mmCIF file of C-alpha atoms and ligand atoms in Angstrom:
data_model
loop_
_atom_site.group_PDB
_atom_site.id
_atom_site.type_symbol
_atom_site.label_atom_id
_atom_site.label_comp_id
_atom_site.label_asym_id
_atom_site.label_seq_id
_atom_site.Cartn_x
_atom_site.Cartn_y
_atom_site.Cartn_z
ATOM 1 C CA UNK I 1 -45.592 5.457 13.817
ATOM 2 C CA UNK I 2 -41.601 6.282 14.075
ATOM 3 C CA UNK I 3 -39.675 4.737 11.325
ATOM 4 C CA UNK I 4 -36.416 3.715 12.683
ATOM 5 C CA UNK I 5 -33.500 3.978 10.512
ATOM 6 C CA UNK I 6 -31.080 1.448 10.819
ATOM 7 C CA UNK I 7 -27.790 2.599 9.330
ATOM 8 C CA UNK I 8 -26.163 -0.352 8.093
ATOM 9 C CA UNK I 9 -21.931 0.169 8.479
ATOM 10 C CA UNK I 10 -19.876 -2.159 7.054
ATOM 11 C CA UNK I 11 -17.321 -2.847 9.591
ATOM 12 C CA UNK I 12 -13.666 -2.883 9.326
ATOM 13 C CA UNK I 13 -13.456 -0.853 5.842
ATOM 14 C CA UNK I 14 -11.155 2.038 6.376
ATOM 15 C CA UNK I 15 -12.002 4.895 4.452
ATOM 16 C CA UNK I 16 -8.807 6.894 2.421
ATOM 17 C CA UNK I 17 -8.800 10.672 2.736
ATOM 18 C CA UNK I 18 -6.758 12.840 0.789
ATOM 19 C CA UNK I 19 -3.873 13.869 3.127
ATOM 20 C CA UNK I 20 -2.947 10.094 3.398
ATOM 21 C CA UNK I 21 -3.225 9.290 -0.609
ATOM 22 C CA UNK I 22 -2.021 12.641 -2.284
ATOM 23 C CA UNK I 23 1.714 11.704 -2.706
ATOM 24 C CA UNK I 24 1.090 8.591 -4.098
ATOM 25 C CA UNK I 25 2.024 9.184 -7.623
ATOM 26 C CA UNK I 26 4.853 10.282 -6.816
ATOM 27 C CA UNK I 27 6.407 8.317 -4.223
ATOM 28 C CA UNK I 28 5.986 4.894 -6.763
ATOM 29 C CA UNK I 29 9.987 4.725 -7.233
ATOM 30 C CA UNK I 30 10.294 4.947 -3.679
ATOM 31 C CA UNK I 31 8.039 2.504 -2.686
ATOM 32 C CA UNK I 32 9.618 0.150 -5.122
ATOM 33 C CA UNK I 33 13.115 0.585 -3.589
ATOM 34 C CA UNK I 34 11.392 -0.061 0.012
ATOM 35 C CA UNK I 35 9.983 -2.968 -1.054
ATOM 36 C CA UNK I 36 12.779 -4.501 -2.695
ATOM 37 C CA UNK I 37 14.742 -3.813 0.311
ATOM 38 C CA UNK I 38 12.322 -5.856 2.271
ATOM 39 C CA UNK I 39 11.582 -8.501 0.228
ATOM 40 C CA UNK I 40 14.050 -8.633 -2.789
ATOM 41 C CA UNK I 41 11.046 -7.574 -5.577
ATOM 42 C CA UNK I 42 9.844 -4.188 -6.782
ATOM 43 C CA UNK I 43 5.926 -3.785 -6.800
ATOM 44 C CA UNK I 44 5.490 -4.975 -10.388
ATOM 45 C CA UNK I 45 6.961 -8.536 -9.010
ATOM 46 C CA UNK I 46 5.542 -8.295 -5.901
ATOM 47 C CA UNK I 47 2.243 -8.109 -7.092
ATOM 48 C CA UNK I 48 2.960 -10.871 -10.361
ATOM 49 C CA UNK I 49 3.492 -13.314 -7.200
ATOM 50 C CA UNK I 50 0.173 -12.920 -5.703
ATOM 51 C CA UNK I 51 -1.085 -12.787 -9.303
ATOM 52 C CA UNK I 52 0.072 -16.358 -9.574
ATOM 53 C CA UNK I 53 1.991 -15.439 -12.808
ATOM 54 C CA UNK I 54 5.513 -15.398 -13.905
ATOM 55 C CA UNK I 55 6.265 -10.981 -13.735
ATOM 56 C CA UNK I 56 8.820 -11.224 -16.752
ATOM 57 C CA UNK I 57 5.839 -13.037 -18.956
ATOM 58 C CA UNK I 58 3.300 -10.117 -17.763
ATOM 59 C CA UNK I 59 5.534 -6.924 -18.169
ATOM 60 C CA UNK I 60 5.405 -7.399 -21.824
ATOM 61 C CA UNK I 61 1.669 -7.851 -21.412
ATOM 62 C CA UNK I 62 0.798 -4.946 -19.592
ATOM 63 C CA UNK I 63 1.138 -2.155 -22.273
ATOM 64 C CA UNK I 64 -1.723 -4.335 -24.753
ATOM 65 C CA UNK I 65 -4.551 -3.009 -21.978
ATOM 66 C CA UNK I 66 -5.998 0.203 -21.278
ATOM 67 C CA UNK I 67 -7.466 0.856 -17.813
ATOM 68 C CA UNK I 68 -9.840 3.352 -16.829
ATOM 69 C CA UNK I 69 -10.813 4.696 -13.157
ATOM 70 C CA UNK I 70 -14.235 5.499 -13.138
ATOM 71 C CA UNK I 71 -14.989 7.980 -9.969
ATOM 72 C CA UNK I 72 -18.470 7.212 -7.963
ATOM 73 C CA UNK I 73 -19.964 10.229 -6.131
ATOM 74 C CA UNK I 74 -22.511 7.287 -4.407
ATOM 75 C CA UNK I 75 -22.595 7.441 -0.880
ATOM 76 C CA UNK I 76 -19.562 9.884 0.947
ATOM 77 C CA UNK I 77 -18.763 10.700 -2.219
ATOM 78 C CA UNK I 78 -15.586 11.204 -4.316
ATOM 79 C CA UNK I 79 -12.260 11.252 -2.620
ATOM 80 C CA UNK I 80 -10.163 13.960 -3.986
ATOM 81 C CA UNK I 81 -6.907 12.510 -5.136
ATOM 82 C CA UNK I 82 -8.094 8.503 -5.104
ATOM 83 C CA UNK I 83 -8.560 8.299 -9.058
ATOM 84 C CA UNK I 84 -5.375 9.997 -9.851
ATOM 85 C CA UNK I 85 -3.574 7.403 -7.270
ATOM 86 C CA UNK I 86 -5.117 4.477 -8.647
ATOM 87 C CA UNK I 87 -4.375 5.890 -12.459
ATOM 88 C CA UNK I 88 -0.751 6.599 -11.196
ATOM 89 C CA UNK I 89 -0.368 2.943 -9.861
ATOM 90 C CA UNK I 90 -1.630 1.605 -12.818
ATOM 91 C CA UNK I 91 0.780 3.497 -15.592
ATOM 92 C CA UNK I 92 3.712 2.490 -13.245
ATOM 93 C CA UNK I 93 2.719 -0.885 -13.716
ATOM 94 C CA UNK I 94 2.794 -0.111 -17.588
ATOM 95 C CA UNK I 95 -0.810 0.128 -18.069
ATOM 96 C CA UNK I 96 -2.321 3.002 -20.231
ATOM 97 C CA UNK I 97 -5.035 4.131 -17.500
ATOM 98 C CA UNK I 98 -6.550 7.224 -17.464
ATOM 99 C CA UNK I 99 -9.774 8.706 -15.307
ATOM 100 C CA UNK I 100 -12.938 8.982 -17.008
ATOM 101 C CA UNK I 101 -14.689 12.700 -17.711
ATOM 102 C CA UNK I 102 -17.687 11.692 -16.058
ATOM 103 C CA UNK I 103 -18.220 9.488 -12.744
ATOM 104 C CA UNK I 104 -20.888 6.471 -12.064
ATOM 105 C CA UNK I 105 -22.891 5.710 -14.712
ATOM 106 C CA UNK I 106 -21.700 7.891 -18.018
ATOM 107 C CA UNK I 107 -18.093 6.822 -16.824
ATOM 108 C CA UNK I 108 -18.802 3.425 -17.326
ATOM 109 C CA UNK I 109 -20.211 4.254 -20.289
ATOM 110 C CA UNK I 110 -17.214 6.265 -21.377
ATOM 111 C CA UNK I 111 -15.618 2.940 -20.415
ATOM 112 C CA UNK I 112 -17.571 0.716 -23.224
ATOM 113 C CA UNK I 113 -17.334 3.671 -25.694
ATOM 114 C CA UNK I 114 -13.640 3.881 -25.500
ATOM 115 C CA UNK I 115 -13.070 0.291 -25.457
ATOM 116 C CA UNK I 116 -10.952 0.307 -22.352
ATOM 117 C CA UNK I 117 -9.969 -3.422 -21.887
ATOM 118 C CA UNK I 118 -10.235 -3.333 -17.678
ATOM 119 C CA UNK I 119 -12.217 -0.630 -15.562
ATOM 120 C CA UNK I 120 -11.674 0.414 -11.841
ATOM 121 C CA UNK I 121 -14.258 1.565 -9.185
ATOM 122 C CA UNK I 122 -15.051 1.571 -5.889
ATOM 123 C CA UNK I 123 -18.079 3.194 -3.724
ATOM 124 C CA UNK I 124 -18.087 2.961 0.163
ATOM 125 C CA UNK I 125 -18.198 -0.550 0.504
ATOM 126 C CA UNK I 126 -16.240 -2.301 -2.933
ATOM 127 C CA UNK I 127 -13.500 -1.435 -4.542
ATOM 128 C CA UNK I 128 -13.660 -3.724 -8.153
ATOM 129 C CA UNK I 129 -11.317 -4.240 -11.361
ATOM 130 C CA UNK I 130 -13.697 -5.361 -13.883
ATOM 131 C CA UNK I 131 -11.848 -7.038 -17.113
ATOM 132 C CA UNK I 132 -14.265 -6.341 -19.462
ATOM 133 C CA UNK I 133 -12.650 -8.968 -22.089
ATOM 134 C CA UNK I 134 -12.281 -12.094 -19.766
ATOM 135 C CA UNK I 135 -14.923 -10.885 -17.402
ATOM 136 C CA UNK I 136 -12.495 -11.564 -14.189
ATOM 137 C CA UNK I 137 -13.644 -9.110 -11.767
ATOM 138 C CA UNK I 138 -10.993 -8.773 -8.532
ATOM 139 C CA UNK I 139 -12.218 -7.502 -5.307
ATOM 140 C CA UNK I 140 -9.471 -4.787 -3.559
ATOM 141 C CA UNK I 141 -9.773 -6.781 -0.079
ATOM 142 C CA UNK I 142 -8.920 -10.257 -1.336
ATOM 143 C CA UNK I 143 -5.630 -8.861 -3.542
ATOM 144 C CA UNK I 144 -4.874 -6.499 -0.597
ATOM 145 C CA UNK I 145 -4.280 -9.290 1.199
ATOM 146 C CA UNK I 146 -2.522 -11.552 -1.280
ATOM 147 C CA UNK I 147 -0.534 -8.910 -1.993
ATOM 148 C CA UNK I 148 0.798 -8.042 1.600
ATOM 149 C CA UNK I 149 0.744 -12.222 2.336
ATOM 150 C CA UNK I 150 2.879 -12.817 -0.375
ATOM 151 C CA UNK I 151 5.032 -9.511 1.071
ATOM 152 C CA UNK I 152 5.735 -11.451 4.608
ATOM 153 C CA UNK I 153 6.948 -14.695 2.041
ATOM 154 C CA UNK I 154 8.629 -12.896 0.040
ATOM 155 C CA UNK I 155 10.616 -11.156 3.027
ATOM 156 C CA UNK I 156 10.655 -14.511 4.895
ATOM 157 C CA UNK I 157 12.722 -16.051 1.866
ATOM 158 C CA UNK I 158 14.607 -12.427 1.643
ATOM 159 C CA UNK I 159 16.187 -13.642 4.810
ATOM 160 C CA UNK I 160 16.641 -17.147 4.048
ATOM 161 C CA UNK I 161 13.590 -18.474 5.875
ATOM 162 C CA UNK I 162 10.359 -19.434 4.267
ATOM 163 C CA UNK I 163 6.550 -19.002 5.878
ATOM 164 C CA UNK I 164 5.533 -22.412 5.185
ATOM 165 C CA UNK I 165 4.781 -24.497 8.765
ATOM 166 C CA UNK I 166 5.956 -20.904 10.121
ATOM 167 C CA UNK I 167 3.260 -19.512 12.626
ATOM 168 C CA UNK I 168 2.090 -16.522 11.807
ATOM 169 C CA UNK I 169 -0.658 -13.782 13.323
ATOM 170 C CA UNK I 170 -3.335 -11.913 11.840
ATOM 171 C CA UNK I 171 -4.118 -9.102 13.293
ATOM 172 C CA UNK I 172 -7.790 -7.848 12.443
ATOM 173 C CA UNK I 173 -10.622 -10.083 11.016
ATOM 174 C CA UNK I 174 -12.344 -7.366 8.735
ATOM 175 C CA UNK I 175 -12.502 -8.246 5.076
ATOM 176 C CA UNK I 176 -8.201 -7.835 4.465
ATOM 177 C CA UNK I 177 -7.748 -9.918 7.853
ATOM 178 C CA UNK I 178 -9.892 -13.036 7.000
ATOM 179 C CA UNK I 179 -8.950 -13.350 2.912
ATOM 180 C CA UNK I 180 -5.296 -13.007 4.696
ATOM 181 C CA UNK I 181 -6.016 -16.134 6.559
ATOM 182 C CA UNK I 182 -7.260 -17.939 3.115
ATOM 183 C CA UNK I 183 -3.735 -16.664 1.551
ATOM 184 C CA UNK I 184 -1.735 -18.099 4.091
ATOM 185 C CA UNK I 185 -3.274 -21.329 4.682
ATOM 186 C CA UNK I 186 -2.637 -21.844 1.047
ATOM 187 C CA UNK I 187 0.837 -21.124 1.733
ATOM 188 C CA UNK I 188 1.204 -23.544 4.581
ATOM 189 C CA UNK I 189 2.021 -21.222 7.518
ATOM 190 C CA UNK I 190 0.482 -22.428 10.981
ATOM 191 C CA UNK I 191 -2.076 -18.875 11.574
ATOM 192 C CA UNK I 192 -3.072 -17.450 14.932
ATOM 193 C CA UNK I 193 -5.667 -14.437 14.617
ATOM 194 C CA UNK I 194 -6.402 -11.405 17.134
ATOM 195 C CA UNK I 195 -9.280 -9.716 16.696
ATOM 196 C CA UNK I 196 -10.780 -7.150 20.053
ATOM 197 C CA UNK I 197 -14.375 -8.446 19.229
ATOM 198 C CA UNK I 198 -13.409 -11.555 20.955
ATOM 199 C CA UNK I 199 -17.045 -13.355 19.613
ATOM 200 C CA UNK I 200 -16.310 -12.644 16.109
ATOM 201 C CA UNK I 201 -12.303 -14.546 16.636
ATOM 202 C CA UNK I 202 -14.092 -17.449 18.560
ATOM 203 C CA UNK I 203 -16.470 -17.710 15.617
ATOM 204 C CA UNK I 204 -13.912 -17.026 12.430
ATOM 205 C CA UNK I 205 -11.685 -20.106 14.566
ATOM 206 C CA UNK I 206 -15.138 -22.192 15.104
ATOM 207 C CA UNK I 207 -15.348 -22.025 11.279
ATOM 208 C CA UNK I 208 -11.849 -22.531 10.330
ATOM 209 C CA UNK I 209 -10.786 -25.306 13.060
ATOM 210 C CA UNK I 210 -7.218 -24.806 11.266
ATOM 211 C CA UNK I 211 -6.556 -21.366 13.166
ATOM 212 C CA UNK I 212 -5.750 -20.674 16.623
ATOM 213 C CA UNK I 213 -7.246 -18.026 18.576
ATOM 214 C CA UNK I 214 -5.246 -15.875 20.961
ATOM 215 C CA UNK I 215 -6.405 -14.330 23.854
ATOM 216 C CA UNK I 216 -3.661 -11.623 24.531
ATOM 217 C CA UNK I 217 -2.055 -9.854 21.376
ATOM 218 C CA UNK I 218 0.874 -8.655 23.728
ATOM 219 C CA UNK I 219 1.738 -12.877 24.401
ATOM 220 C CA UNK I 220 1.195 -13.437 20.881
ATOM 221 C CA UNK I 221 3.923 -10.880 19.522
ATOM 222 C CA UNK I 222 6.591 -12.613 21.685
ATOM 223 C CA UNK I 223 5.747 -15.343 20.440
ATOM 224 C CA UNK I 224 5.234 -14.574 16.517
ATOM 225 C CA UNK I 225 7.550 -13.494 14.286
ATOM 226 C CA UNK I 226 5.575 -12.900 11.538
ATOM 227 C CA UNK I 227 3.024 -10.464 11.595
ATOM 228 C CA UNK I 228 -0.255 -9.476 9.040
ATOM 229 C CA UNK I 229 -1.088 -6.273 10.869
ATOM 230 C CA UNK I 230 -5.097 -6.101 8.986
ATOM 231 C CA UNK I 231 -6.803 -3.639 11.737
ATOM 232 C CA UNK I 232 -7.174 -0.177 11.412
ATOM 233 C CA UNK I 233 -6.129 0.372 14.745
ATOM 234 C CA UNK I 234 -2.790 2.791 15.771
ATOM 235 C CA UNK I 235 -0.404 2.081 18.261
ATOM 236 C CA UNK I 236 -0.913 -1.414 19.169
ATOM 237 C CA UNK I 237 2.955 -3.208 18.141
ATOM 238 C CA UNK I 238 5.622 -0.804 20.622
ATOM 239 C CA UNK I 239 8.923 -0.600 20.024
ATOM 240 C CA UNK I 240 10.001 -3.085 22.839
ATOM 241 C CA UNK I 241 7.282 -6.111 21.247
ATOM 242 C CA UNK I 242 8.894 -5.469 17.429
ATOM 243 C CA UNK I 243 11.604 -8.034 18.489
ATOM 244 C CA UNK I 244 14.783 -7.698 15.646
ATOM 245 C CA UNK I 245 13.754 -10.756 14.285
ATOM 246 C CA UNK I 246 9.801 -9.768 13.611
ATOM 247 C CA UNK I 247 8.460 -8.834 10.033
ATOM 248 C CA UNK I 248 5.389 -7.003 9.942
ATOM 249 C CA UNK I 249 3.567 -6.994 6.901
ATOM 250 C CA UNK I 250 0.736 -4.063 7.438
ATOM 251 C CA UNK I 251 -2.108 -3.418 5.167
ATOM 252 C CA UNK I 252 -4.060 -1.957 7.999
ATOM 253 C CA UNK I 253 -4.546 1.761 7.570
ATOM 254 C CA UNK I 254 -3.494 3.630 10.013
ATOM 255 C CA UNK I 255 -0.870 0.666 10.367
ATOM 256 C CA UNK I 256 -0.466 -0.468 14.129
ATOM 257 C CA UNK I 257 3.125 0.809 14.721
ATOM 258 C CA UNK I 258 3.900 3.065 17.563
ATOM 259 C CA UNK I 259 6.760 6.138 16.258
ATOM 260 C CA UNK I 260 9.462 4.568 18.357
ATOM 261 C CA UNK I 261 8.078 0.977 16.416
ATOM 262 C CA UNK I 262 8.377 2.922 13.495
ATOM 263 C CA UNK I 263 11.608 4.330 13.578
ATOM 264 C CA UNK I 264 13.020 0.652 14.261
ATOM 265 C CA UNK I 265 11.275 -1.338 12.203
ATOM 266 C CA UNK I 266 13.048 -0.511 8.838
ATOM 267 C CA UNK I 267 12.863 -2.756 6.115
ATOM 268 C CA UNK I 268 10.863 -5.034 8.687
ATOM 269 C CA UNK I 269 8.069 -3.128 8.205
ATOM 270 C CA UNK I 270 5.910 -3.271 4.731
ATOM 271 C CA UNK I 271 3.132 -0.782 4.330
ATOM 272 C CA UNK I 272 1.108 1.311 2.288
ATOM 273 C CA UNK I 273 -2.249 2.775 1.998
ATOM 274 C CA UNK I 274 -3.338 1.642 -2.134
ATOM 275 C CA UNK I 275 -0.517 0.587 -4.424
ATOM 276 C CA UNK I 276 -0.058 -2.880 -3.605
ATOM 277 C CA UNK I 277 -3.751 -3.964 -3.458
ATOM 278 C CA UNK I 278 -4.091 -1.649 -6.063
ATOM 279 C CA UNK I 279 -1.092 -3.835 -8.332
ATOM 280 C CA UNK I 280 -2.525 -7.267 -7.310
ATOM 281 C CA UNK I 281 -6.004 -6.336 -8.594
ATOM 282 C CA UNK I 282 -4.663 -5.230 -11.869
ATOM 283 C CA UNK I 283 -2.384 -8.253 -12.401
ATOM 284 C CA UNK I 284 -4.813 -10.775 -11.512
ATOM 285 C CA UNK I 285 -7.749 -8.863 -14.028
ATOM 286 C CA UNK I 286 -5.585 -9.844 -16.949
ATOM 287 C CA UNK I 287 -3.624 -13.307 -15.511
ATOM 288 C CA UNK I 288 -6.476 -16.146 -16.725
ATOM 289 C CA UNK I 289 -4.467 -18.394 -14.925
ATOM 290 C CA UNK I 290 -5.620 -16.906 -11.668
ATOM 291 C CA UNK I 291 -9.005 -18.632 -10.268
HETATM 292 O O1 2YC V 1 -13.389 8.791 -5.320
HETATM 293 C C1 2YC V 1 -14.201 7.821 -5.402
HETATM 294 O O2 2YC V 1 -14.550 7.289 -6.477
HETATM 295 C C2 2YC V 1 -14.761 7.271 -4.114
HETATM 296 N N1 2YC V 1 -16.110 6.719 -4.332
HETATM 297 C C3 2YC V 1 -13.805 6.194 -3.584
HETATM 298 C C4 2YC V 1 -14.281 5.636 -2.245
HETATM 299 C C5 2YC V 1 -13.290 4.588 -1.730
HETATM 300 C C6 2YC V 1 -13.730 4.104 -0.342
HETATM 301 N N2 2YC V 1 -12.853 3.010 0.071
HETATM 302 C C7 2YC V 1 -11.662 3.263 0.662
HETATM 303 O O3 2YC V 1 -11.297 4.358 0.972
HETATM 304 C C8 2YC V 1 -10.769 2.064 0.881
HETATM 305 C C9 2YC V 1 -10.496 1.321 -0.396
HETATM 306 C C10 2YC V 1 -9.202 1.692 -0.984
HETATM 307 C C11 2YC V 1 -10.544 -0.125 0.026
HETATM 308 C C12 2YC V 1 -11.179 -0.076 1.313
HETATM 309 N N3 2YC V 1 -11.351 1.131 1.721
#
């Protein structure tokens, strides 16, 4: 008898590697100025948006909880430098984090033993914040994409414009791409989505009759100035379809600008490979007005 081994691969998730997360904790202040150029508020606010909660009330909230990152060897393993980017996101937010001694199991229990109030960990397929006094638990996908949702609004009303009954196209239907669509629905924007498995777009729009399918990405960028770049595909926005007027709001790694794209976009262009999904899980583990 031949046993058949079926590996089943999540699709869509990208997986960080070091060279791409190492200068994280340092490049926080940076990112900050970058994303208050684009959309008028520093992570901490950013993120307090798609938190649902008012920032100023939270920053003096912040340094009551203690976070821990607890590393996982399960599956491909650890990824050198992701616990010390998520700890380094989390104290320039204002939270005492730290990484446990141990991974999996006896870092968890580290966790309950040191009476950390929120924990952090993700294996191959989740990435969780677990508040261990309220019991939310946030999943990284769903604040990625508040948090780079509420990036394109906030940039929208950085230029005087606003995203409601604007339309607007997802890129990518992986787990980012389709709680994007959620975000902006709730925010009134009129959604088109592109995805290259053209059965899986037909059946995410079958489902959601309020989206609109598009056939050809390149017709859709003239058409779309706002952008929620979700695949983890390169190249696929050129320098000639990022029109002057187009914000693209990427959480997509590798993000989907060409170099000459790159070089134009500017403050048009809001990416980054952890913090901000990173910031929105936080914030909404300890806002209990966020359902
Ligand atoms: O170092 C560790 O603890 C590893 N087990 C972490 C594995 C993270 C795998 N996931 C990713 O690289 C990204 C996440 C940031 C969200 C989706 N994919």
């Amino acid at each position: 008898m031949t046993l058949i081994l079926l590996k089943w691969v999540k699709p869509g998730m990208t997986r960080l590697y070091y060279d791409i997360i190492k200068d994280i904790p340092d490049s926080m202040e940076n990112l900050d100025k970058s994303l208050a150029e684009s959309t008028g508020l520093n992570l901490f606010e950013l993120a307090a948006r798609a938190a649902g909660t008012d920032s100023r009330r939270l920053s003096g909230e912040v340094g009551k909880y203690t976070a821990a990152v607890v590393p996982i060897t399960s599956g491909k393993g650890i990824i050198t430098g992701f616990s010390e980017a998520v700890s380094a996101i989390l104290c320039h937010l204002g939270f005492a984090a730290h990484i446990t001694g141990e991974p999996d199991v006896a870092g968890i229990g580290e966790v309950f033993n040191c009476g950390a109030d929120i924990f952090f960990a993700a294996d191959d397929r989740k990435f969780l914040a677990v508040n261990l006094k309220n019991s939310i638990i946030v999943d990284n996908s769903q604040a990625t994409a508040a948090g780079f949702v509420h990036a394109l609004a906030a940039a929208a009303e950085h230029k005087g414009k606003q995203l409601k009954g604007q339309p607007v196209l997802v890129i990518g239907l992986g787990p980012v791409g389709s709680h994007a669509v959620y975000e902006l629905e709730r925010l009134g924007a009129r959604v088109r989505v592109f995805d290259t498995d053209t059965e899986k777009m037909n059946r995410f729009s079958s489902l959601h009759g309020s989206v609109t399918p598009v056939s050809s990405l390149a017709e859709a960028l003239l058409e779309t100035d706002y952008v929620l770049d979700a695949a983890p595909a390169p190249d696929i926005v050129t320098g000639e379809q990022l029109r002057p007027e187009m914000v693209v709001s990427c959480p997509g790694v590798p993000h989907g600008l060409t170099a000459e794209a790159l070089a134009d976009a500017g403050s048009r262009f809001i990416h980054d490979k952890l913090p901000l999904g990173v910031a929105v899980m936080a914030l909404r583990s300890i806002s209990n007005t966020w359902v």
